[in-house]
Short mmCIF file of C-alpha atoms in Angstrom, two decimals:
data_model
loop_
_atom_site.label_atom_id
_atom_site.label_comp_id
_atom_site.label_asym_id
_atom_site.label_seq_id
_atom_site.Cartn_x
_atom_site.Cartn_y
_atom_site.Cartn_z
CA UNK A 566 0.00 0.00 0.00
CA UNK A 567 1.47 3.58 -0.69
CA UNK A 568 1.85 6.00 1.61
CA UNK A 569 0.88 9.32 1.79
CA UNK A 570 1.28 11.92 4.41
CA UNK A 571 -0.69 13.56 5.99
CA UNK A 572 -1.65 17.30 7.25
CA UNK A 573 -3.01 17.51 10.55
CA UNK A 574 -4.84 20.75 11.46
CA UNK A 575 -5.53 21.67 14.46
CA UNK A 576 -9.14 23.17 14.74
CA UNK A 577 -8.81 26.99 16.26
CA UNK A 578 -10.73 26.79 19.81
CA UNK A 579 -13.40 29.53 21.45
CA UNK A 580 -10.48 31.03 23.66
CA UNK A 581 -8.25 32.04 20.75
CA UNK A 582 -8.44 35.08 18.18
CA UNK A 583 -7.13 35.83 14.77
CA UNK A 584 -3.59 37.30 14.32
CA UNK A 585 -5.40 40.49 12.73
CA UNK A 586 -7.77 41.04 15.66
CA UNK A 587 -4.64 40.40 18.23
CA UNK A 588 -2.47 43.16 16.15
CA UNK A 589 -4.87 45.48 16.21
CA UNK A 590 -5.76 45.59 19.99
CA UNK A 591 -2.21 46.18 20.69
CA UNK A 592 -2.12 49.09 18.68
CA UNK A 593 -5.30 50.25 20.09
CA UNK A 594 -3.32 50.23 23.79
CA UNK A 595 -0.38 51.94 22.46
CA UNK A 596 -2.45 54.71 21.35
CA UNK A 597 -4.87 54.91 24.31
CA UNK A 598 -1.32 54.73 26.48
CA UNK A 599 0.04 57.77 24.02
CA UNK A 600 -3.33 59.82 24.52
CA UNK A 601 -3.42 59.05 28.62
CA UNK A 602 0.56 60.11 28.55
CA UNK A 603 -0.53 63.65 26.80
CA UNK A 604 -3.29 65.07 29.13
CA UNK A 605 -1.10 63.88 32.28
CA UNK A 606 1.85 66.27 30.36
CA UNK A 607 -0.53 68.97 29.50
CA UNK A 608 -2.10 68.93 32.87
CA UNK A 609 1.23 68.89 35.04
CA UNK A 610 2.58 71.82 33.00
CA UNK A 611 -0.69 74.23 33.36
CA UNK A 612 0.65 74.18 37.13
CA UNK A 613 3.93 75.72 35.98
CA UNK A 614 2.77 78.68 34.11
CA UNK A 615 3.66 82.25 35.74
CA UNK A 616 -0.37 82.92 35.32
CA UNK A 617 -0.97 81.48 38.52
CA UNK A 618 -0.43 82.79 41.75
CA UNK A 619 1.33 85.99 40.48
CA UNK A 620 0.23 89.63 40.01
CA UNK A 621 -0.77 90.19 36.01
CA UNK A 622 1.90 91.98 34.42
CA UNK A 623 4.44 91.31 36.50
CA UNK A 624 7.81 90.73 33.94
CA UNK A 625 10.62 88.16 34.82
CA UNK A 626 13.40 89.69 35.08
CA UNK A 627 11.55 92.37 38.34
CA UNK A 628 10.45 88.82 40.03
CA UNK A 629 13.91 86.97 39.56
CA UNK A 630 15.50 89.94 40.53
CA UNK A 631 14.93 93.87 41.36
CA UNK A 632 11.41 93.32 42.86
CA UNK A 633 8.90 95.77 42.08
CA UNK A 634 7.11 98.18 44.24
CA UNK A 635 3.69 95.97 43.50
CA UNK A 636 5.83 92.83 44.03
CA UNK A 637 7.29 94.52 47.76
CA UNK A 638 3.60 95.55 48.69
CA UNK A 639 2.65 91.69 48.45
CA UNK A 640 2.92 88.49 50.32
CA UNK A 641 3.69 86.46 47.45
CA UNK A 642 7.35 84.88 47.68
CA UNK A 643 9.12 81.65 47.41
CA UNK A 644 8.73 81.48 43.71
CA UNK A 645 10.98 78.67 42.19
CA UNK A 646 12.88 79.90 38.62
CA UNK A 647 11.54 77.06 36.86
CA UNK A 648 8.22 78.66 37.29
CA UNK A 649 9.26 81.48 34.80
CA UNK A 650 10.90 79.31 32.05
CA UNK A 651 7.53 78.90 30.45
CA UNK A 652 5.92 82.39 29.75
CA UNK A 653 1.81 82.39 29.53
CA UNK A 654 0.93 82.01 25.88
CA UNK A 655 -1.47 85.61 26.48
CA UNK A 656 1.54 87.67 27.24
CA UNK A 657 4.42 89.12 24.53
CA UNK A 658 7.13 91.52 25.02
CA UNK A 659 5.55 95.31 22.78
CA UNK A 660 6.90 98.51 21.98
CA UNK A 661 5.99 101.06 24.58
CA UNK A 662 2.63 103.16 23.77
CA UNK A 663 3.88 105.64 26.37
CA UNK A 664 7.35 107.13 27.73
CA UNK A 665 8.19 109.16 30.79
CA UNK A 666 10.62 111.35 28.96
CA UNK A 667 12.00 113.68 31.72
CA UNK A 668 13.16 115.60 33.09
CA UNK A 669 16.29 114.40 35.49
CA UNK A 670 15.85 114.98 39.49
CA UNK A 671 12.34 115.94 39.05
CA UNK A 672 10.67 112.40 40.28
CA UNK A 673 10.91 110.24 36.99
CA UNK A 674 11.87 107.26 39.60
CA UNK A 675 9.23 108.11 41.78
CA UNK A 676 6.39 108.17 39.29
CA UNK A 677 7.42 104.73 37.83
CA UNK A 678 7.65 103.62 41.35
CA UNK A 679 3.95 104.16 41.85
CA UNK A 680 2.73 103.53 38.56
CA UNK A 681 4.06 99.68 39.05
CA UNK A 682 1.86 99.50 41.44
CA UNK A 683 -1.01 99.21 38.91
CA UNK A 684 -1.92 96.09 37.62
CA UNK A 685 -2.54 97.51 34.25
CA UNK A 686 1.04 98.73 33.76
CA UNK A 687 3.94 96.54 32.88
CA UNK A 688 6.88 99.05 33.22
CA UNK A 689 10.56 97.97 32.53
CA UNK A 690 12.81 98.74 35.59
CA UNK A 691 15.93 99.76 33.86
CA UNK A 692 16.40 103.07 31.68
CA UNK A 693 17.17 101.60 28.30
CA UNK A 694 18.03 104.72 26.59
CA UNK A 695 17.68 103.54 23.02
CA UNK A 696 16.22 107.42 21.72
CA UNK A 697 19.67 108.96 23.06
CA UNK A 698 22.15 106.21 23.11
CA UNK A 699 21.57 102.61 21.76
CA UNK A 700 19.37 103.78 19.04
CA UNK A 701 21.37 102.20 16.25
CA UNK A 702 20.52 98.92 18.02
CA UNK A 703 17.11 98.85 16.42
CA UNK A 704 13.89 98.25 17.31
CA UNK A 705 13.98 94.79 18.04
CA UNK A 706 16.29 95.36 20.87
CA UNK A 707 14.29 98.13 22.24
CA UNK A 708 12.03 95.71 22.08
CA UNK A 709 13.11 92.90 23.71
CA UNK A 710 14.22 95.16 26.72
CA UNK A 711 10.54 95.63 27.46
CA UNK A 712 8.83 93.51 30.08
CA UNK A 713 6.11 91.00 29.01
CA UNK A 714 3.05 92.40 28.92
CA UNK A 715 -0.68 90.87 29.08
CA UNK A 716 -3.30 91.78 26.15
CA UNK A 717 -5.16 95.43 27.58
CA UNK A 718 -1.91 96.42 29.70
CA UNK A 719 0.08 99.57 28.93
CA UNK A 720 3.96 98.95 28.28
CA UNK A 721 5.89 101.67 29.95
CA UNK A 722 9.70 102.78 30.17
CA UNK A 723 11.45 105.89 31.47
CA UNK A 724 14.31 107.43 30.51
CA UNK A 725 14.55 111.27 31.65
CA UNK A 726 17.44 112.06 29.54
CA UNK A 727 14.81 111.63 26.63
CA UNK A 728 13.64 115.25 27.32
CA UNK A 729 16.83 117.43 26.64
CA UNK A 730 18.02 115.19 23.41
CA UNK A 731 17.62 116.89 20.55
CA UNK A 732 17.26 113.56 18.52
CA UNK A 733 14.61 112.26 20.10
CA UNK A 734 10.93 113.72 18.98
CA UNK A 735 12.01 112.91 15.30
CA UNK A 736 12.86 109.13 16.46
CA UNK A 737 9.78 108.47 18.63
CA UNK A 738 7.68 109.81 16.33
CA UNK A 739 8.90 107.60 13.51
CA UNK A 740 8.44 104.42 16.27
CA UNK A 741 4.65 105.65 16.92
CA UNK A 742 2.88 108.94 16.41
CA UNK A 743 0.35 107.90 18.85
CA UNK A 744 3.13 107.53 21.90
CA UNK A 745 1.80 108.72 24.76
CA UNK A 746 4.58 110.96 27.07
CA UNK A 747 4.89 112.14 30.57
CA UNK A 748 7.43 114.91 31.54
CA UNK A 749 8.01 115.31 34.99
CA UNK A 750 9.58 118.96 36.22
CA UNK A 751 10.35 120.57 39.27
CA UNK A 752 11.36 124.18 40.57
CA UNK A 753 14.21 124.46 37.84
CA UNK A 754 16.43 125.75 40.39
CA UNK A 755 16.12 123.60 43.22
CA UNK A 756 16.53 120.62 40.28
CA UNK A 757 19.87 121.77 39.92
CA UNK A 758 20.71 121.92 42.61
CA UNK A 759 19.57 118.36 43.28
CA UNK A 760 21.52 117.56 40.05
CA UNK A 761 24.64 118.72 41.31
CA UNK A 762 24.05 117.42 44.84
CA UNK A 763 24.01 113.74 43.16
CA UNK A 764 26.95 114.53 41.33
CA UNK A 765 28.92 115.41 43.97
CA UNK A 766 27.85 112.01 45.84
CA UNK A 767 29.85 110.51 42.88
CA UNK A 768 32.62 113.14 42.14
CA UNK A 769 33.97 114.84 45.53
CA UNK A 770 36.04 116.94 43.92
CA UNK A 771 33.99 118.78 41.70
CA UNK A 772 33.89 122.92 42.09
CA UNK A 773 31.53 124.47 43.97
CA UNK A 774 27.87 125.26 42.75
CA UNK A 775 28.62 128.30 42.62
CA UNK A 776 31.42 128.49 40.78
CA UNK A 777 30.13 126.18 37.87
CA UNK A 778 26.99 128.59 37.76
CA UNK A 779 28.96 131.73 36.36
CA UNK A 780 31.42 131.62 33.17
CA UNK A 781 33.33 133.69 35.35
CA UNK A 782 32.89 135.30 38.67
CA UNK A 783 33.62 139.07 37.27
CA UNK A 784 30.90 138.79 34.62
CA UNK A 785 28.14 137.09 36.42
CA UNK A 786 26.73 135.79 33.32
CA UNK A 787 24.98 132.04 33.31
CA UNK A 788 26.93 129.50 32.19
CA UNK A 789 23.89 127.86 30.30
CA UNK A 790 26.23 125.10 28.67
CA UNK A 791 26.33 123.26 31.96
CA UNK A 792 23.64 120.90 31.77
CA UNK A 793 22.36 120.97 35.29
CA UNK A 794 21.02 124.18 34.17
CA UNK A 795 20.25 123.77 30.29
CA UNK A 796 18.03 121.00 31.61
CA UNK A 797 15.76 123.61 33.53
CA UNK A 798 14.95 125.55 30.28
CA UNK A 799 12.14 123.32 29.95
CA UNK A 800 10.05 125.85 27.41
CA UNK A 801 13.29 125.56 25.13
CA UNK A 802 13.48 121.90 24.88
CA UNK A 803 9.22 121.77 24.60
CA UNK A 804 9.25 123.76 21.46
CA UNK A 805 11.31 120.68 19.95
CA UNK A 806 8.68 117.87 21.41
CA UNK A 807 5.57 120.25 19.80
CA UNK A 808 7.39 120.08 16.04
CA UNK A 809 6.33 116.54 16.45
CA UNK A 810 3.55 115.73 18.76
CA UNK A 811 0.52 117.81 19.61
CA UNK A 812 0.13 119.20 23.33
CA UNK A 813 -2.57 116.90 24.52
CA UNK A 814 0.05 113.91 23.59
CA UNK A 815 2.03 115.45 26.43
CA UNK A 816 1.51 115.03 29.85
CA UNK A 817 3.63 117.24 32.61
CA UNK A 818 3.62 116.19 36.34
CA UNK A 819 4.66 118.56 39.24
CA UNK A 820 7.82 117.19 40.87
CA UNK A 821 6.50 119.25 43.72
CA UNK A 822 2.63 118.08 43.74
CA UNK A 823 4.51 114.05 43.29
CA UNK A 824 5.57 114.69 46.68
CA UNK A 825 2.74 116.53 48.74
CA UNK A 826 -0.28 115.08 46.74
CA UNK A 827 0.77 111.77 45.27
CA UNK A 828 -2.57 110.71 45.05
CA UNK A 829 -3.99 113.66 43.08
CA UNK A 830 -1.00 113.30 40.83
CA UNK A 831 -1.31 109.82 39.94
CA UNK A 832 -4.82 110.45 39.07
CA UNK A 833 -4.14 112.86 36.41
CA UNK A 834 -1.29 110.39 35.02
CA UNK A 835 -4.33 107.27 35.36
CA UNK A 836 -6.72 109.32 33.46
CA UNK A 837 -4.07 110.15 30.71
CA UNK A 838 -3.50 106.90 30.29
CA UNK A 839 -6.66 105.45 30.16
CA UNK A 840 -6.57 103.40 33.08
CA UNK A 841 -8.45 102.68 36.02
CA UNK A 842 -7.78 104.95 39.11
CA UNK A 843 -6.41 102.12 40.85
CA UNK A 844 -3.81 103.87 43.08
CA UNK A 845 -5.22 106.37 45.34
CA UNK A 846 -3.88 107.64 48.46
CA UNK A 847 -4.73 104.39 50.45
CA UNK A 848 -1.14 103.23 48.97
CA UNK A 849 0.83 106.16 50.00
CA UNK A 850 2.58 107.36 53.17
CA UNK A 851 4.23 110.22 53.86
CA UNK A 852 8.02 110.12 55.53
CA UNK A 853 8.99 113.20 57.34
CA UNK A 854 12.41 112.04 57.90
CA UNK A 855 13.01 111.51 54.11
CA UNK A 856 10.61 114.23 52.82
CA UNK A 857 9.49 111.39 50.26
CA UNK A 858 5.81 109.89 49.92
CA UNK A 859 6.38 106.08 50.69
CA UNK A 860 4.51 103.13 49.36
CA UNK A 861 1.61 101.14 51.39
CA UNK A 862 -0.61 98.26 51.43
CA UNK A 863 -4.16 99.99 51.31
CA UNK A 864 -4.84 97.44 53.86
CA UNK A 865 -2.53 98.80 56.21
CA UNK A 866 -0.78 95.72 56.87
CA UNK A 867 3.36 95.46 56.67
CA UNK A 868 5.85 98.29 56.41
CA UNK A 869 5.72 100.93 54.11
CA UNK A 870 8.18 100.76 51.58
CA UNK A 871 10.16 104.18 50.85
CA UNK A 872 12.38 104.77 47.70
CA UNK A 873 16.71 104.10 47.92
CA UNK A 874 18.16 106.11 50.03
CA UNK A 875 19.58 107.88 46.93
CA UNK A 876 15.84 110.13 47.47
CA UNK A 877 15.73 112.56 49.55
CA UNK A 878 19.73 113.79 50.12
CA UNK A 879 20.36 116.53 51.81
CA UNK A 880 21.27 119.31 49.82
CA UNK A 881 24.43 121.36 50.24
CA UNK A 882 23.86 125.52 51.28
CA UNK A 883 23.78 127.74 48.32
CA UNK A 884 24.84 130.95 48.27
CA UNK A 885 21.41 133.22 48.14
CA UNK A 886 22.64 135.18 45.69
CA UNK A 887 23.39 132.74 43.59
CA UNK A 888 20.39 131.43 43.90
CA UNK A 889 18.15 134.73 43.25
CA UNK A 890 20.34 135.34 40.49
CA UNK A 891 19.16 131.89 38.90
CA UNK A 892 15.55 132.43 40.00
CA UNK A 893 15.51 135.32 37.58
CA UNK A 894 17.75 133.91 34.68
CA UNK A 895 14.66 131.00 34.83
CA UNK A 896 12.04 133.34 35.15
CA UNK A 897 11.14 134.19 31.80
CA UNK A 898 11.69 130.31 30.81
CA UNK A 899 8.99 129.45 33.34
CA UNK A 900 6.42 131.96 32.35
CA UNK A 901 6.49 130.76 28.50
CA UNK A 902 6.48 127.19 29.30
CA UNK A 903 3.07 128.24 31.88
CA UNK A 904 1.69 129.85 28.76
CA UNK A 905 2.32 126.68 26.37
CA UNK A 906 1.60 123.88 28.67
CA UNK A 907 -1.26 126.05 30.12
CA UNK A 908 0.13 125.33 33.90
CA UNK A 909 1.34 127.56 36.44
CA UNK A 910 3.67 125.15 38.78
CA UNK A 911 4.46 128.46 40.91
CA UNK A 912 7.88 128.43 40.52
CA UNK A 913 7.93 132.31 40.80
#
């Protein structure tokens, strides 16, 4: 008899599937695995973003750093780096749509100071001085020096030097025509003599007030080269800012009122901003000792927080000659810059 083999099959039982079924459940838990994985990532790094738990508006480099005066006035602290390495998706770094542009010694610092303290403001610390010094850097430096700001907030810098730079209308105005700008001026005379007070803190050995006053003590004429007291001539340097920008652009600030009415004067510089008059006088306190306005919870809990100790120096004694002699070399100055700002500060 011849052979022949053969094939056994085995018959597939109940418990078993098909190769096709079994390849495509696994691919079905790989993907459900992949999916899971995703939310869990997404979920974990929602926790990390600087959105929570901070003030809005608040940029990186004031919370890893140079703190604020909103950031001193507030409880919240112990904020790990990593925290700020991922930067909320709402907020970019914009140009400035408005400038304090002067004027040196006359409470530029101040006014940032307390304008930090709104939440509606995202102000960068630092005077970047692109107008007058780095502005061959471009834009997208100036840029990039600016603080993150939050869709509705108003991007701020300060940079008094701004004011007295001949340059500097022309270039802002070619940046934005619709930059708003705050100039902040005091008594021109005591502002130089503020001016040179600093200087002196830093230099020693420089001359006398008085002497650096004159061009020479037989003629008694003002030395008006010497920029502590070009920078008082404030209708001079306005007639530049007006070639470019119309008056209501403009914004000027009493050095004086900064200090005995801090509240009334941040009002004015909240309504010409278009913001809400968040800081009232609730948030200020005055200092005898330093002559200064400090900062305050308007709860009235913790310690006020006053400016460096830079504010407030004691000046040095002035000849009063020298000094009348400057109140009327400034007189005529003041009364045309009352008649085109259409404010008398009462320097006379």
């Amino acid at each position: 008899m011849e052979y022949s083999p053969v094939l056994h099959v085995v018959p597939p039982s109940s418990s078993s599937s098909p190769p096709h079924v079994k390849n495509k459940l696994f691919v079905f838990c790989i993907m459900l695995s992949l999916w899971v994985y995703m939310i869990y990532c997404c979920l974990g790094d929602g926790s990390t973003l600087p959105g929570r738990g901070f003030e809005r508006g608040g940029d990186v480099e004031s919370a890893r750093g140079s703190r604020s005066s909103r950031d001193l006035l507030n409880d919240n602290q112990g904020v790990e780096d990593g925290a700020w390495n991922v930067l909320n998706e709402s907020e970019s770094k914009k140009l400035p749509q408005a400038i304090i542009i002067g004027v040196k010694k006359g409470g530029t610092r101040a006014l940032l100071e307390f304008l930090r303290l709104h939440p509606d403001v995202s102000a960068a610390g630092a005077e970047p001085h692109f107008f007058d010094r780095n502005y061959d850097k471009g834009l997208d430096w100036y840029r990039d020096l600016m603080p993150t700001s939050s869709e509705g907030q108003v991007t701020m810098e300060k940079t008094p030097s701004y004011y007295i730079t001949k340059e500097v209308p022309a270039r802002i105005h070619a940046m934005s025509k619709t930059t708003k700008l705050i100039v902040v001026v005091r008594d021109p005379v005591t502002r130089a003599i503020s001016d040179y007070t600093q200087t002196r803190s830093k230099k020693p050995d420089i001359p006398p007030f008085e002497n650096l006053t004159f061009k020479n003590a037989t003629s008694g004429a003002i030395d008006t080269t010497w920029s502590a007291l070009q920078i008082g001539m404030y209708a001079k340097h306005l007639e530049r800012w007006l070639r470019y920008f119309p008056l209501d652009q403009l914004l000027f600030v009493s050095g004086e009122r900064l200090i005995s009415d801090p509240a009334g004067e941040m009002g004015r510089v909240q309504d010409f901003l278009g913001l809400r008059r968040v800081v009232t006088r609730e948030h200020f306190h005055f200092n005898p000792a330093k002559g200064f306005p400090c900062l305050k919870r308007p709860d009235g809990n913790g310690k006020p927080h006053c400016l460096g100790k830079t504010k407030g120096r004691t000046h040095p004694n002035i000849d009063p000659e020298v000094v009348q002699r400057l109140r009327e070399f400034y007189q005529p100055f003041n009364r045309k810059f009352y008649q085109m700002t259409g404010q008398n500060f009462g320097w006379d």
